[in-house]
JSON list of C-alpha atoms in Angstrom, two decimals:
[
{"chain": "G", "resi": 1480, "resn": "GLN", "atom": "CA", "xyz": [189.35, 113.41, 185.73]},
{"chain": "G", "resi": 1481, "resn": "LYS", "atom": "CA", "xyz": [189.69, 114.79, 182.23]},
{"chain": "G", "resi": 1482, "resn": "GLU", "atom": "CA", "xyz": [192.91, 116.63, 181.47]},
{"chain": "G", "resi": 1483, "resn": "VAL", "atom": "CA", "xyz": [191.04, 119.71, 180.26]},
{"chain": "G", "resi": 1484, "resn": "GLU", "atom": "CA", "xyz": [187.52, 120.41, 181.45]},
{"chain": "G", "resi": 1485, "resn": "GLN", "atom": "CA", "xyz": [184.94, 122.85, 180.17]},
{"chain": "G", "resi": 1486, "resn": "ASN", "atom": "CA", "xyz": [181.25, 123.30, 180.84]},
{"chain": "G", "resi": 1487, "resn": "SER", "atom": "CA", "xyz": [179.57, 122.10, 177.66]},
{"chain": "G", "resi": 1488, "resn": "GLY", "atom": "CA", "xyz": [176.81, 124.72, 177.95]},
{"chain": "G", "resi": 1489, "resn": "PRO", "atom": "CA", "xyz": [175.05, 126.07, 176.09]},
{"chain": "G", "resi": 1490, "resn": "LEU", "atom": "CA", "xyz": [175.94, 129.44, 177.53]},
{"chain": "G", "resi": 1491, "resn": "SER", "atom": "CA", "xyz": [173.34, 131.95, 176.42]},
{"chain": "G", "resi": 1492, "resn": "VAL", "atom": "CA", "xyz": [173.97, 135.70, 176.61]},
{"chain": "G", "resi": 1493, "resn": "PRO", "atom": "CA", "xyz": [172.15, 138.68, 175.11]},
{"chain": "G", "resi": 1494, "resn": "GLU", "atom": "CA", "xyz": [173.78, 140.71, 172.38]},
{"chain": "G", "resi": 1495, "resn": "GLY", "atom": "CA", "xyz": [176.13, 143.31, 173.83]},
{"chain": "G", "resi": 1496, "resn": "ALA", "atom": "CA", "xyz": [176.74, 141.43, 177.08]},
{"chain": "G", "resi": 1497, "resn": "ILE", "atom": "CA", "xyz": [179.99, 139.91, 178.32]},
{"chain": "G", "resi": 1498, "resn": "ALA", "atom": "CA", "xyz": [180.37, 136.18, 177.76]},
{"chain": "G", "resi": 1499, "resn": "SER", "atom": "CA", "xyz": [182.64, 134.35, 180.20]},
{"chain": "G", "resi": 1500, "resn": "LEU", "atom": "CA", "xyz": [184.02, 130.96, 179.25]},
{"chain": "G", "resi": 1501, "resn": "ASN", "atom": "CA", "xyz": [185.97, 128.87, 181.72]},
{"chain": "G", "resi": 1502, "resn": "CYS", "atom": "CA", "xyz": [188.42, 126.01, 181.55]},
{"chain": "G", "resi": 1503, "resn": "THR", "atom": "CA", "xyz": [190.37, 124.01, 184.13]},
{"chain": "G", "resi": 1504, "resn": "TYR", "atom": "CA", "xyz": [193.29, 121.71, 183.47]},
{"chain": "G", "resi": 1505, "resn": "SER", "atom": "CA", "xyz": [194.90, 118.94, 185.47]},
{"chain": "G", "resi": 1506, "resn": "ASP", "atom": "CA", "xyz": [198.55, 119.00, 184.37]},
{"chain": "G", "resi": 1507, "resn": "ARG", "atom": "CA", "xyz": [200.20, 121.43, 186.76]},
{"chain": "G", "resi": 1508, "resn": "VAL", "atom": "CA", "xyz": [203.27, 121.83, 184.55]},
{"chain": "G", "resi": 1509, "resn": "SER", "atom": "CA", "xyz": [201.44, 122.85, 181.37]},
{"chain": "G", "resi": 1510, "resn": "GLN", "atom": "CA", "xyz": [202.94, 126.00, 179.87]},
{"chain": "G", "resi": 1511, "resn": "SER", "atom": "CA", "xyz": [200.86, 127.14, 176.90]},
{"chain": "G", "resi": 1512, "resn": "PHE", "atom": "CA", "xyz": [197.13, 127.73, 176.69]},
{"chain": "G", "resi": 1513, "resn": "PHE", "atom": "CA", "xyz": [194.90, 128.41, 173.73]},
{"chain": "G", "resi": 1514, "resn": "TRP", "atom": "CA", "xyz": [191.32, 129.27, 172.90]},
{"chain": "G", "resi": 1515, "resn": "TYR", "atom": "CA", "xyz": [189.90, 128.06, 169.58]},
{"chain": "G", "resi": 1516, "resn": "ARG", "atom": "CA", "xyz": [186.53, 128.95, 168.07]},
{"chain": "G", "resi": 1517, "resn": "GLN", "atom": "CA", "xyz": [184.64, 126.36, 166.03]},
{"chain": "G", "resi": 1518, "resn": "TYR", "atom": "CA", "xyz": [181.54, 127.20, 164.06]},
{"chain": "G", "resi": 1519, "resn": "SER", "atom": "CA", "xyz": [179.13, 124.37, 163.41]},
{"chain": "G", "resi": 1520, "resn": "GLY", "atom": "CA", "xyz": [180.44, 122.12, 160.67]},
{"chain": "G", "resi": 1521, "resn": "LYS", "atom": "CA", "xyz": [183.69, 124.03, 160.40]},
{"chain": "G", "resi": 1522, "resn": "SER", "atom": "CA", "xyz": [187.25, 123.54, 161.60]},
{"chain": "G", "resi": 1523, "resn": "PRO", "atom": "CA", "xyz": [188.64, 125.19, 164.73]},
{"chain": "G", "resi": 1524, "resn": "GLU", "atom": "CA", "xyz": [190.43, 128.52, 164.40]},
{"chain": "G", "resi": 1525, "resn": "LEU", "atom": "CA", "xyz": [192.75, 130.11, 166.94]},
{"chain": "G", "resi": 1526, "resn": "ILE", "atom": "CA", "xyz": [191.44, 133.14, 168.82]},
{"chain": "G", "resi": 1527, "resn": "MET", "atom": "CA", "xyz": [193.88, 133.66, 171.67]},
{"chain": "G", "resi": 1528, "resn": "SER", "atom": "CA", "xyz": [197.01, 132.19, 173.18]},
{"chain": "G", "resi": 1529, "resn": "ILE", "atom": "CA", "xyz": [198.34, 132.92, 176.67]},
{"chain": "G", "resi": 1530, "resn": "TYR", "atom": "CA", "xyz": [201.48, 131.77, 178.45]},
{"chain": "G", "resi": 1531, "resn": "SER", "atom": "CA", "xyz": [201.85, 133.94, 181.57]},
{"chain": "G", "resi": 1532, "resn": "ASN", "atom": "CA", "xyz": [199.64, 134.51, 184.56]},
{"chain": "G", "resi": 1533, "resn": "GLY", "atom": "CA", "xyz": [197.32, 137.46, 184.21]},
{"chain": "G", "resi": 1534, "resn": "ASP", "atom": "CA", "xyz": [195.26, 138.94, 181.43]},
{"chain": "G", "resi": 1535, "resn": "LYS", "atom": "CA", "xyz": [195.88, 139.23, 177.71]},
{"chain": "G", "resi": 1536, "resn": "GLU", "atom": "CA", "xyz": [193.61, 141.40, 175.63]},
{"chain": "G", "resi": 1537, "resn": "ASP", "atom": "CA", "xyz": [192.99, 141.36, 171.89]},
{"chain": "G", "resi": 1538, "resn": "GLY", "atom": "CA", "xyz": [190.10, 143.48, 170.69]},
{"chain": "G", "resi": 1539, "resn": "ARG", "atom": "CA", "xyz": [186.89, 142.25, 172.29]},
{"chain": "G", "resi": 1540, "resn": "PHE", "atom": "CA", "xyz": [188.62, 139.15, 173.64]},
{"chain": "G", "resi": 1541, "resn": "THR", "atom": "CA", "xyz": [190.49, 138.79, 176.93]},
{"chain": "G", "resi": 1542, "resn": "ALA", "atom": "CA", "xyz": [192.19, 135.61, 178.04]},
{"chain": "G", "resi": 1543, "resn": "GLN", "atom": "CA", "xyz": [192.93, 135.14, 181.73]},
{"chain": "G", "resi": 1544, "resn": "LEU", "atom": "CA", "xyz": [195.36, 132.61, 183.16]},
{"chain": "G", "resi": 1545, "resn": "ASN", "atom": "CA", "xyz": [195.88, 131.51, 186.76]},
{"chain": "G", "resi": 1546, "resn": "LYS", "atom": "CA", "xyz": [198.44, 128.72, 186.90]},
{"chain": "G", "resi": 1547, "resn": "ALA", "atom": "CA", "xyz": [198.17, 128.32, 190.67]},
{"chain": "G", "resi": 1548, "resn": "SER", "atom": "CA", "xyz": [194.47, 127.53, 190.30]},
{"chain": "G", "resi": 1549, "resn": "GLN", "atom": "CA", "xyz": [195.00, 125.72, 186.99]},
{"chain": "G", "resi": 1550, "resn": "TYR", "atom": "CA", "xyz": [192.36, 127.87, 185.44]},
{"chain": "G", "resi": 1551, "resn": "VAL", "atom": "CA", "xyz": [192.10, 129.73, 182.14]},
{"chain": "G", "resi": 1552, "resn": "SER", "atom": "CA", "xyz": [189.17, 131.79, 180.93]},
{"chain": "G", "resi": 1553, "resn": "LEU", "atom": "CA", "xyz": [188.03, 133.75, 177.91]},
{"chain": "G", "resi": 1554, "resn": "LEU", "atom": "CA", "xyz": [185.95, 136.89, 178.14]},
{"chain": "G", "resi": 1555, "resn": "ILE", "atom": "CA", "xyz": [184.12, 138.22, 175.10]},
{"chain": "G", "resi": 1556, "resn": "ARG", "atom": "CA", "xyz": [182.96, 141.79, 175.48]},
{"chain": "G", "resi": 1557, "resn": "ASP", "atom": "CA", "xyz": [180.08, 143.29, 173.49]},
{"chain": "G", "resi": 1558, "resn": "SER", "atom": "CA", "xyz": [179.01, 139.83, 172.37]},
{"chain": "G", "resi": 1559, "resn": "GLN", "atom": "CA", "xyz": [177.61, 139.61, 168.86]},
{"chain": "G", "resi": 1560, "resn": "PRO", "atom": "CA", "xyz": [175.39, 136.96, 167.27]},
{"chain": "G", "resi": 1561, "resn": "SER", "atom": "CA", "xyz": [178.37, 136.12, 165.05]},
{"chain": "G", "resi": 1562, "resn": "ASP", "atom": "CA", "xyz": [180.23, 135.01, 168.19]},
{"chain": "G", "resi": 1563, "resn": "SER", "atom": "CA", "xyz": [177.80, 132.10, 168.52]},
{"chain": "G", "resi": 1564, "resn": "ALA", "atom": "CA", "xyz": [180.02, 129.03, 168.21]},
{"chain": "G", "resi": 1565, "resn": "THR", "atom": "CA", "xyz": [181.74, 126.37, 170.27]},
{"chain": "G", "resi": 1566, "resn": "TYR", "atom": "CA", "xyz": [184.84, 127.56, 172.10]},
{"chain": "G", "resi": 1567, "resn": "LEU", "atom": "CA", "xyz": [187.58, 125.01, 172.69]},
{"chain": "G", "resi": 1568, "resn": "CYS", "atom": "CA", "xyz": [190.21, 125.35, 175.38]},
{"chain": "G", "resi": 1569, "resn": "ALA", "atom": "CA", "xyz": [193.55, 123.68, 174.58]},
{"chain": "G", "resi": 1570, "resn": "VAL", "atom": "CA", "xyz": [196.60, 123.11, 176.77]},
{"chain": "G", "resi": 1571, "resn": "THR", "atom": "CA", "xyz": [200.07, 121.87, 175.91]},
{"chain": "G", "resi": 1572, "resn": "HIS", "atom": "CA", "xyz": [200.86, 118.53, 177.47]},
{"chain": "G", "resi": 1573, "resn": "GLY", "atom": "CA", "xyz": [203.82, 118.41, 179.81]},
{"chain": "G", "resi": 1574, "resn": "SER", "atom": "CA", "xyz": [206.38, 120.90, 181.02]},
{"chain": "G", "resi": 1575, "resn": "SER", "atom": "CA", "xyz": [207.71, 121.94, 177.65]},
{"chain": "G", "resi": 1576, "resn": "ASN", "atom": "CA", "xyz": [206.09, 124.83, 175.87]},
{"chain": "G", "resi": 1577, "resn": "THR", "atom": "CA", "xyz": [206.09, 122.64, 172.79]},
{"chain": "G", "resi": 1578, "resn": "GLY", "atom": "CA", "xyz": [204.25, 119.41, 172.30]},
{"chain": "G", "resi": 1579, "resn": "LYS", "atom": "CA", "xyz": [200.82, 118.07, 171.62]},
{"chain": "G", "resi": 1580, "resn": "LEU", "atom": "CA", "xyz": [197.69, 119.99, 172.54]},
{"chain": "G", "resi": 1581, "resn": "ILE", "atom": "CA", "xyz": [195.01, 118.52, 174.77]},
{"chain": "G", "resi": 1582, "resn": "PHE", "atom": "CA", "xyz": [191.58, 119.95, 174.01]},
{"chain": "G", "resi": 1583, "resn": "GLY", "atom": "CA", "xyz": [188.55, 120.32, 176.22]},
{"chain": "G", "resi": 1584, "resn": "GLN", "atom": "CA", "xyz": [185.15, 119.24, 174.94]},
{"chain": "G", "resi": 1585, "resn": "GLY", "atom": "CA", "xyz": [184.19, 122.84, 174.22]},
{"chain": "G", "resi": 1586, "resn": "THR", "atom": "CA", "xyz": [181.56, 125.28, 175.45]},
{"chain": "G", "resi": 1587, "resn": "THR", "atom": "CA", "xyz": [178.74, 126.24, 173.13]},
{"chain": "G", "resi": 1588, "resn": "LEU", "atom": "CA", "xyz": [177.99, 129.97, 173.21]},
{"chain": "G", "resi": 1589, "resn": "GLN", "atom": "CA", "xyz": [174.69, 131.38, 171.99]},
{"chain": "G", "resi": 1590, "resn": "VAL", "atom": "CA", "xyz": [174.43, 135.16, 171.60]},
{"chain": "G", "resi": 1591, "resn": "LYS", "atom": "CA", "xyz": [170.80, 136.19, 171.24]},
{"chain": "G", "resi": 1592, "resn": "PRO", "atom": "CA", "xyz": [169.92, 139.37, 169.28]},
{"chain": "A", "resi": 225, "resn": "GLY", "atom": "CA", "xyz": [198.38, 130.91, 150.15]},
{"chain": "A", "resi": 226, "resn": "ALA", "atom": "CA", "xyz": [196.80, 127.49, 150.32]},
{"chain": "A", "resi": 227, "resn": "GLY", "atom": "CA", "xyz": [195.74, 126.18, 153.67]},
{"chain": "A", "resi": 228, "resn": "VAL", "atom": "CA", "xyz": [195.72, 122.65, 154.98]},
{"chain": "A", "resi": 229, "resn": "SER", "atom": "CA", "xyz": [193.84, 120.34, 152.66]},
{"chain": "A", "resi": 230, "resn": "GLN", "atom": "CA", "xyz": [192.37, 116.95, 153.38]},
{"chain": "A", "resi": 231, "resn": "SER", "atom": "CA", "xyz": [190.88, 114.26, 151.21]},
{"chain": "A", "resi": 232, "resn": "PRO", "atom": "CA", "xyz": [188.38, 112.83, 150.88]},
{"chain": "A", "resi": 233, "resn": "SER", "atom": "CA", "xyz": [185.96, 115.26, 152.49]},
{"chain": "A", "resi": 234, "resn": "ASN", "atom": "CA", "xyz": [183.55, 112.42, 153.18]},
{"chain": "A", "resi": 235, "resn": "LYS", "atom": "CA", "xyz": [184.12, 108.68, 153.36]},
{"chain": "A", "resi": 236, "resn": "VAL", "atom": "CA", "xyz": [181.49, 106.03, 153.89]},
{"chain": "A", "resi": 237, "resn": "THR", "atom": "CA", "xyz": [182.79, 102.53, 154.39]},
{"chain": "A", "resi": 238, "resn": "GLU", "atom": "CA", "xyz": [181.63, 99.18, 155.60]},
{"chain": "A", "resi": 239, "resn": "LYS", "atom": "CA", "xyz": [182.70, 97.71, 158.89]},
{"chain": "A", "resi": 240, "resn": "GLY", "atom": "CA", "xyz": [185.89, 95.73, 158.51]},
{"chain": "A", "resi": 241, "resn": "LYS", "atom": "CA", "xyz": [187.23, 97.65, 155.54]},
{"chain": "A", "resi": 242, "resn": "ASP", "atom": "CA", "xyz": [190.46, 99.64, 155.58]},
{"chain": "A", "resi": 243, "resn": "VAL", "atom": "CA", "xyz": [190.47, 103.39, 154.89]},
{"chain": "A", "resi": 244, "resn": "GLU", "atom": "CA", "xyz": [193.17, 105.93, 154.12]},
{"chain": "A", "resi": 245, "resn": "LEU", "atom": "CA", "xyz": [192.80, 109.62, 154.89]},
{"chain": "A", "resi": 246, "resn": "ARG", "atom": "CA", "xyz": [195.16, 112.15, 153.38]},
{"chain": "A", "resi": 247, "resn": "CYS", "atom": "CA", "xyz": [196.45, 115.47, 154.66]},
{"chain": "A", "resi": 248, "resn": "ASP", "atom": "CA", "xyz": [198.45, 118.10, 152.77]},
{"chain": "A", "resi": 249, "resn": "PRO", "atom": "CA", "xyz": [199.89, 120.58, 155.27]},
{"chain": "A", "resi": 250, "resn": "ILE", "atom": "CA", "xyz": [200.71, 124.19, 154.57]},
{"chain": "A", "resi": 251, "resn": "SER", "atom": "CA", "xyz": [203.94, 124.39, 152.60]},
{"chain": "A", "resi": 252, "resn": "GLY", "atom": "CA", "xyz": [206.93, 124.86, 154.89]},
{"chain": "A", "resi": 253, "resn": "HIS", "atom": "CA", "xyz": [205.16, 123.75, 158.05]},
{"chain": "A", "resi": 254, "resn": "THR", "atom": "CA", "xyz": [207.32, 121.28, 159.93]},
{"chain": "A", "resi": 255, "resn": "ALA", "atom": "CA", "xyz": [204.70, 120.02, 162.38]},
{"chain": "A", "resi": 256, "resn": "LEU", "atom": "CA", "xyz": [201.61, 118.00, 161.49]},
{"chain": "A", "resi": 257, "resn": "TYR", "atom": "CA", "xyz": [198.87, 116.68, 163.74]},
{"chain": "A", "resi": 258, "resn": "TRP", "atom": "CA", "xyz": [195.92, 114.35, 163.45]},
{"chain": "A", "resi": 259, "resn": "TYR", "atom": "CA", "xyz": [192.86, 114.69, 165.67]},
{"chain": "A", "resi": 260, "resn": "ARG", "atom": "CA", "xyz": [189.51, 112.98, 165.83]},
{"chain": "A", "resi": 261, "resn": "GLN", "atom": "CA", "xyz": [186.27, 114.72, 166.72]},
{"chain": "A", "resi": 262, "resn": "SER", "atom": "CA", "xyz": [183.16, 112.73, 167.48]},
{"chain": "A", "resi": 263, "resn": "LEU", "atom": "CA", "xyz": [179.73, 114.38, 167.37]},
{"chain": "A", "resi": 264, "resn": "GLY", "atom": "CA", "xyz": [179.43, 117.03, 170.07]},
{"chain": "A", "resi": 265, "resn": "GLN", "atom": "CA", "xyz": [182.86, 116.26, 171.48]},
{"chain": "A", "resi": 266, "resn": "GLY", "atom": "CA", "xyz": [186.16, 118.07, 171.65]},
{"chain": "A", "resi": 267, "resn": "LEU", "atom": "CA", "xyz": [189.23, 117.15, 169.66]},
{"chain": "A", "resi": 268, "resn": "GLU", "atom": "CA", "xyz": [190.96, 113.91, 170.54]},
{"chain": "A", "resi": 269, "resn": "PHE", "atom": "CA", "xyz": [194.69, 113.95, 169.83]},
{"chain": "A", "resi": 270, "resn": "LEU", "atom": "CA", "xyz": [195.88, 111.03, 167.69]},
{"chain": "A", "resi": 271, "resn": "ILE", "atom": "CA", "xyz": [199.43, 111.61, 166.46]},
{"chain": "A", "resi": 272, "resn": "TYR", "atom": "CA", "xyz": [201.99, 114.41, 166.04]},
{"chain": "A", "resi": 273, "resn": "PHE", "atom": "CA", "xyz": [204.84, 114.63, 163.53]},
{"chain": "A", "resi": 274, "resn": "GLN", "atom": "CA", "xyz": [207.63, 117.18, 164.02]},
{"chain": "A", "resi": 275, "resn": "GLY", "atom": "CA", "xyz": [210.34, 117.41, 161.39]},
{"chain": "A", "resi": 276, "resn": "ASN", "atom": "CA", "xyz": [212.47, 114.28, 161.30]},
{"chain": "A", "resi": 277, "resn": "SER", "atom": "CA", "xyz": [211.78, 113.34, 164.91]},
{"chain": "A", "resi": 278, "resn": "ALA", "atom": "CA", "xyz": [209.99, 110.15, 165.83]},
{"chain": "A", "resi": 279, "resn": "PRO", "atom": "CA", "xyz": [206.25, 110.86, 165.87]},
{"chain": "A", "resi": 280, "resn": "ASP", "atom": "CA", "xyz": [204.28, 111.09, 169.09]},
{"chain": "A", "resi": 281, "resn": "LYS", "atom": "CA", "xyz": [201.82, 108.24, 168.65]},
{"chain": "A", "resi": 282, "resn": "SER", "atom": "CA", "xyz": [200.50, 108.34, 172.18]},
{"chain": "A", "resi": 283, "resn": "GLY", "atom": "CA", "xyz": [196.95, 109.23, 171.10]},
{"chain": "A", "resi": 284, "resn": "LEU", "atom": "CA", "xyz": [196.34, 106.40, 168.65]},
{"chain": "A", "resi": 285, "resn": "PRO", "atom": "CA", "xyz": [193.40, 104.44, 170.14]},
{"chain": "A", "resi": 286, "resn": "SER", "atom": "CA", "xyz": [194.43, 100.99, 168.91]},
{"chain": "A", "resi": 287, "resn": "ASP", "atom": "CA", "xyz": [196.89, 99.19, 166.69]},
{"chain": "A", "resi": 288, "resn": "ARG", "atom": "CA", "xyz": [194.35, 99.42, 163.87]},
{"chain": "A", "resi": 289, "resn": "PHE", "atom": "CA", "xyz": [195.39, 103.05, 163.51]},
{"chain": "A", "resi": 290, "resn": "SER", "atom": "CA", "xyz": [198.64, 104.11, 161.89]},
{"chain": "A", "resi": 291, "resn": "ALA", "atom": "CA", "xyz": [199.98, 107.19, 160.19]},
{"chain": "A", "resi": 292, "resn": "GLU", "atom": "CA", "xyz": [202.96, 108.14, 158.15]},
{"chain": "A", "resi": 293, "resn": "ARG", "atom": "CA", "xyz": [204.38, 111.34, 156.82]},
{"chain": "A", "resi": 294, "resn": "THR", "atom": "CA", "xyz": [206.41, 111.10, 153.65]},
{"chain": "A", "resi": 295, "resn": "GLY", "atom": "CA", "xyz": [209.14, 113.57, 152.83]},
{"chain": "A", "resi": 296, "resn": "GLY", "atom": "CA", "xyz": [208.16, 115.77, 155.72]},
{"chain": "A", "resi": 297, "resn": "SER", "atom": "CA", "xyz": [205.04, 116.87, 153.89]},
{"chain": "A", "resi": 298, "resn": "VAL", "atom": "CA", "xyz": [201.95, 114.81, 153.04]},
{"chain": "A", "resi": 299, "resn": "SER", "atom": "CA", "xyz": [200.56, 112.52, 155.72]},
{"chain": "A", "resi": 300, "resn": "THR", "atom": "CA", "xyz": [198.28, 109.52, 155.48]},
{"chain": "A", "resi": 301, "resn": "LEU", "atom": "CA", "xyz": [196.21, 108.18, 158.37]},
{"chain": "A", "resi": 302, "resn": "THR", "atom": "CA", "xyz": [195.23, 104.55, 157.88]},
{"chain": "A", "resi": 303, "resn": "ILE", "atom": "CA", "xyz": [192.52, 102.76, 159.81]},
{"chain": "A", "resi": 304, "resn": "GLN", "atom": "CA", "xyz": [192.45, 99.02, 159.35]},
{"chain": "A", "resi": 305, "resn": "ARG", "atom": "CA", "xyz": [189.39, 96.82, 159.90]},
{"chain": "A", "resi": 306, "resn": "THR", "atom": "CA", "xyz": [187.18, 99.82, 160.61]},
{"chain": "A", "resi": 307, "resn": "GLN", "atom": "CA", "xyz": [184.61, 99.65, 163.39]},
{"chain": "A", "resi": 308, "resn": "GLN", "atom": "CA", "xyz": [181.45, 101.70, 163.86]},
{"chain": "A", "resi": 309, "resn": "GLU", "atom": "CA", "xyz": [183.04, 103.55, 166.77]},
{"chain": "A", "resi": 310, "resn": "ASP", "atom": "CA", "xyz": [185.65, 104.89, 164.34]},
{"chain": "A", "resi": 311, "resn": "SER", "atom": "CA", "xyz": [182.96, 107.11, 162.80]},
{"chain": "A", "resi": 312, "resn": "ALA", "atom": "CA", "xyz": [184.03, 110.71, 163.40]},
{"chain": "A", "resi": 313, "resn": "VAL", "atom": "CA", "xyz": [185.51, 113.76, 161.72]},
{"chain": "A", "resi": 314, "resn": "TYR", "atom": "CA", "xyz": [189.25, 113.36, 161.33]},
{"chain": "A", "resi": 315, "resn": "LEU", "atom": "CA", "xyz": [191.02, 116.69, 161.41]},
{"chain": "A", "resi": 316, "resn": "CYS", "atom": "CA", "xyz": [194.56, 117.42, 160.33]},
{"chain": "A", "resi": 317, "resn": "ALA", "atom": "CA", "xyz": [196.48, 120.51, 161.39]},
{"chain": "A", "resi": 318, "resn": "SER", "atom": "CA", "xyz": [199.92, 121.91, 160.72]},
{"chain": "A", "resi": 319, "resn": "SER", "atom": "CA", "xyz": [202.13, 124.52, 162.31]},
{"chain": "A", "resi": 320, "resn": "LEU", "atom": "CA", "xyz": [205.27, 126.32, 161.24]},
{"chain": "A", "resi": 321, "resn": "GLY", "atom": "CA", "xyz": [207.28, 124.98, 164.15]},
{"chain": "A", "resi": 322, "resn": "PRO", "atom": "CA", "xyz": [206.89, 122.61, 167.08]},
{"chain": "A", "resi": 323, "resn": "ALA", "atom": "CA", "xyz": [203.51, 122.50, 168.80]},
{"chain": "A", "resi": 324, "resn": "GLY", "atom": "CA", "xyz": [202.84, 125.12, 171.44]},
{"chain": "A", "resi": 325, "resn": "GLY", "atom": "CA", "xyz": [204.48, 128.48, 171.97]},
{"chain": "A", "resi": 326, "resn": "ASP", "atom": "CA", "xyz": [203.71, 130.90, 169.18]},
{"chain": "A", "resi": 327, "resn": "ASN", "atom": "CA", "xyz": [203.22, 128.17, 166.60]},
{"chain": "A", "resi": 328, "resn": "GLU", "atom": "CA", "xyz": [199.55, 128.36, 165.75]},
{"chain": "A", "resi": 329, "resn": "GLN", "atom": "CA", "xyz": [197.98, 125.17, 164.50]},
{"chain": "A", "resi": 330, "resn": "PHE", "atom": "CA", "xyz": [196.02, 125.67, 161.30]},
{"chain": "A", "resi": 331, "resn": "PHE", "atom": "CA", "xyz": [193.31, 123.11, 160.72]},
{"chain": "A", "resi": 332, "resn": "GLY", "atom": "CA", "xyz": [192.13, 121.49, 157.53]},
{"chain": "A", "resi": 333, "resn": "PRO", "atom": "CA", "xyz": [188.44, 121.04, 156.69]},
{"chain": "A", "resi": 334, "resn": "GLY", "atom": "CA", "xyz": [188.41, 117.48, 157.97]},
{"chain": "A", "resi": 335, "resn": "THR", "atom": "CA", "xyz": [187.32, 114.12, 156.63]},
{"chain": "A", "resi": 336, "resn": "ARG", "atom": "CA", "xyz": [183.96, 112.86, 157.83]},
{"chain": "A", "resi": 337, "resn": "LEU", "atom": "CA", "xyz": [184.22, 109.08, 158.19]},
{"chain": "A", "resi": 338, "resn": "THR", "atom": "CA", "xyz": [181.09, 106.99, 158.50]},
{"chain": "A", "resi": 339, "resn": "VAL", "atom": "CA", "xyz": [181.43, 103.28, 159.17]},
{"chain": "A", "resi": 340, "resn": "LEU", "atom": "CA", "xyz": [178.24, 101.34, 158.44]}
]
């Protein structure tokens, strides 16, 4: 089992819809969780971080964390074609909130005009 | 200010040759990371430097890979006797403090390595 798992997609949604991206992780003691966006041929950039169970909202983005289920998700409201990219879930390794990040393989999102 | 820079941007080498990849982190960032990304794959952790602590080398795939960070700043990733499976984009990132928490990792543009 991979440490961080994501559906590779592609996930296709129409413009204006809600895109839901999911991620599960295996290390029960992980403390910090991140969503990165990576455009084709570019480097990853941080979108959201979340550390506590529940929801965290930032503009059109909402991160959701459920440590009991070892599940973290990213919702993108009012999806735009410019949101089309690969979204990488990353989790800190181990029980400390500091340390190396383990990345999932990413989910490709396509937002169709 | 300047972001993370990496050089070269592209490197083509022959199987069996050694290569050196360079990373200049953001000034003042104490943490530096190397990752590898193969086509269509996520980021594979290689090594993590934090201040003067011993680096976390747990992600290095073989003893052909090594990295050093001089003076707490510039880092060099060296791959000896390159193999075709080493072909990938090598990404460097830095953060102001230790990995995780509020310390966002900022990524460089990467070095695309092709081993013929």
